[in-house]
One Martini backbone bead per residue (centre of mass of N, CA, C, O) as a GRO file, in nm:
protein
  129
    1MET     BB    1  -1.726  -1.558   2.524
    2ALA     BB    2  -1.644  -1.454   2.184
    3ALA     BB    3  -1.919  -1.343   2.089
    4GLN     BB    4  -1.902  -1.095   2.295
    5ASP     BB    5  -1.621  -0.969   2.169
    6PRO     BB    6  -1.562  -0.698   2.000
    7ASP     BB    7  -1.319  -0.846   1.947
    8VAL     BB    8  -1.302  -0.998   1.690
    9HIS     BB    9  -1.116  -1.252   1.503
   10ILE     BB   10  -1.102  -1.282   1.145
   11THR     BB   11  -1.053  -1.507   0.924
   12TYR     BB   12  -1.047  -1.676   0.629
   13ASP     BB   13  -1.288  -1.865   0.675
   14ASP     BB   14  -1.484  -1.659   0.759
   15GLN     BB   15  -1.424  -1.456   0.496
   16GLN     BB   16  -1.589  -1.719   0.327
   17LYS     BB   17  -1.840  -1.704   0.458
   18ILE     BB   18  -1.937  -1.440   0.436
   19ASN     BB   19  -1.895  -1.469   0.090
   20LYS     BB   20  -2.056  -1.713   0.026
   21PHE     BB   21  -2.312  -1.588   0.144
   22ALA     BB   22  -2.380  -1.364  -0.025
   23ARG     BB   23  -2.378  -1.502  -0.282
   24CYS     BB   24  -2.592  -1.695  -0.225
   25ASN     BB   25  -2.817  -1.468  -0.164
   26ALA     BB   26  -2.794  -1.328  -0.434
   27ARG     BB   27  -2.895  -1.554  -0.586
   28HIS     BB   28  -3.158  -1.611  -0.451
   29GLY     BB   29  -3.312  -1.323  -0.536
   30ASP     BB   30  -3.283  -1.407  -0.847
   31ILE     BB   31  -3.411  -1.638  -0.852
   32LYS     BB   32  -3.714  -1.548  -0.753
   33GLU     BB   33  -3.772  -1.325  -0.957
   34GLU     BB   34  -3.771  -1.557  -1.188
   35LEU     BB   35  -4.029  -1.689  -1.055
   36LYS     BB   36  -4.207  -1.488  -1.093
   37LEU     BB   37  -4.204  -1.462  -1.383
   38LYS     BB   38  -4.234  -1.781  -1.435
   39GLU     BB   39  -4.562  -1.751  -1.330
   40ASN     BB   40  -4.645  -1.551  -1.510
   41ASP     BB   41  -4.659  -1.632  -1.720
   42LEU     BB   42  -4.799  -1.910  -1.670
   43GLN     BB   43  -5.024  -1.775  -1.652
   44ASN     BB   44  -5.113  -1.634  -1.906
   45LEU     BB   45  -5.120  -1.893  -2.065
   46GLN     BB   46  -5.364  -1.977  -1.919
   47ASP     BB   47  -5.521  -1.697  -2.045
   48ALA     BB   48  -5.477  -1.795  -2.313
   49GLU     BB   49  -5.656  -2.045  -2.316
   50ASP     BB   50  -5.908  -1.975  -2.212
   51ASP     BB   51  -5.946  -1.796  -2.426
   52ILE     BB   52  -5.931  -2.022  -2.686
   53ILE     BB   53  -6.206  -2.150  -2.562
   54SER     BB   54  -6.424  -1.920  -2.510
   55ALA     BB   55  -6.367  -1.722  -2.822
   56LEU     BB   56  -6.387  -2.008  -3.000
   57ASP     BB   57  -6.367  -2.208  -3.269
   58GLY     BB   58  -6.217  -2.495  -3.364
   59GLU     BB   59  -6.136  -2.383  -3.683
   60GLU     BB   60  -5.985  -2.103  -3.582
   61LYS     BB   61  -5.765  -1.877  -3.617
   62VAL     BB   62  -5.475  -1.778  -3.427
   63PRO     BB   63  -5.231  -1.557  -3.308
   64PHE     BB   64  -4.863  -1.671  -3.249
   65MET     BB   65  -4.633  -1.659  -3.110
   66ILE     BB   66  -4.270  -1.673  -3.208
   67GLY     BB   67  -4.106  -1.461  -3.081
   68GLU     BB   68  -4.141  -1.186  -3.305
   69VAL     BB   69  -4.375  -1.355  -3.414
   70PHE     BB   70  -4.678  -1.428  -3.606
   71MET     BB   71  -4.900  -1.662  -3.609
   72MET     BB   72  -5.080  -1.893  -3.745
   73LYS     BB   73  -5.324  -2.105  -3.556
   74THR     BB   74  -5.521  -2.293  -3.453
   75GLN     BB   75  -5.639  -2.420  -3.169
   76ASP     BB   76  -5.478  -2.677  -3.142
   77GLU     BB   77  -5.205  -2.584  -3.202
   78ALA     BB   78  -5.266  -2.349  -2.952
   79GLN     BB   79  -5.256  -2.563  -2.719
   80GLU     BB   80  -5.009  -2.759  -2.814
   81ALA     BB   81  -4.820  -2.467  -2.779
   82ILE     BB   82  -4.882  -2.398  -2.449
   83GLY     BB   83  -4.843  -2.678  -2.332
   84ALA     BB   84  -4.525  -2.691  -2.422
   85GLN     BB   85  -4.458  -2.428  -2.247
   86ARG     BB   86  -4.559  -2.512  -1.970
   87GLU     BB   87  -4.398  -2.767  -1.900
   88ALA     BB   88  -4.132  -2.606  -1.932
   89LEU     BB   89  -4.166  -2.396  -1.704
   90GLN     BB   90  -4.232  -2.594  -1.480
   91GLU     BB   91  -3.903  -2.700  -1.533
   92GLU     BB   92  -3.778  -2.425  -1.431
   93ILE     BB   93  -3.912  -2.395  -1.172
   94SER     BB   94  -3.831  -2.685  -1.023
   95THR     BB   95  -3.514  -2.587  -1.055
   96LEU     BB   96  -3.550  -2.304  -0.910
   97ASN     BB   97  -3.632  -2.426  -0.685
   98THR     BB   98  -3.388  -2.663  -0.599
   99ARG     BB   99  -3.207  -2.413  -0.589
  100ALA     BB  100  -3.313  -2.254  -0.349
  101SER     BB  101  -3.299  -2.465  -0.131
  102GLU     BB  102  -3.004  -2.552  -0.153
  103LEU     BB  103  -2.922  -2.242  -0.072
  104GLN     BB  104  -3.090  -2.223   0.177
  105ASP     BB  105  -2.922  -2.463   0.318
  106THR     BB  106  -2.679  -2.306   0.313
  107MET     BB  107  -2.723  -2.034   0.450
  108THR     BB  108  -2.849  -2.201   0.740
  109GLN     BB  109  -2.546  -2.301   0.816
  110LEU     BB  110  -2.370  -2.029   0.765
  111LYS     BB  111  -2.503  -1.870   0.986
  112ALA     BB  112  -2.461  -2.085   1.228
  113ASP     BB  113  -2.156  -2.061   1.229
  114LEU     BB  114  -2.162  -1.737   1.215
  115TYR     BB  115  -2.340  -1.719   1.504
  116GLY     BB  116  -2.158  -1.921   1.686
  117LYS     BB  117  -1.897  -1.694   1.668
  118PHE     BB  118  -2.041  -1.389   1.644
  119GLY     BB  119  -2.313  -1.338   1.688
  120ASN     BB  120  -2.426  -0.985   1.745
  121ASN     BB  121  -2.142  -0.900   1.528
  122ILE     BB  122  -2.342  -1.019   1.310
  123ASN     BB  123  -2.539  -0.942   0.987
  124LEU     BB  124  -2.744  -1.179   0.775
  125GLU     BB  125  -2.954  -1.031   0.752
  126PRO     BB  126  -3.228  -0.866   0.529
  127GLU     BB  127  -3.307  -0.609   0.387
  128GLU     BB  128  -3.553  -0.355   0.453
  129ASP     BB  129  -3.753  -0.178   0.207
   0.00000   0.00000   0.00000
């Protein structure tokens, strides 16, 4: 079997598959990091909304950050703005999850192809930190 041959030759197509796997793997890692940040932002929005509900009466104004500026908003306005931000974040998270899944499927197929040809002569597993 050629997969066990230490002198396995890499064709141009094989190299393209290896390169594609590397690009997909790098992008997948980037997406996972971005997902962590977005999920943290989503949790922060939930915490802010909980704090607004529990700490204030309905007429008291609260500082609300828009970009780099704080604006005073009523509790209802702040909750609406937080709700809109939450929805946008959830859409972004959904899109990122879809993209991560697509990349994972591509990498799984490339792994199968490459391990099928090269066996133990290639390592496509992520390094442990």
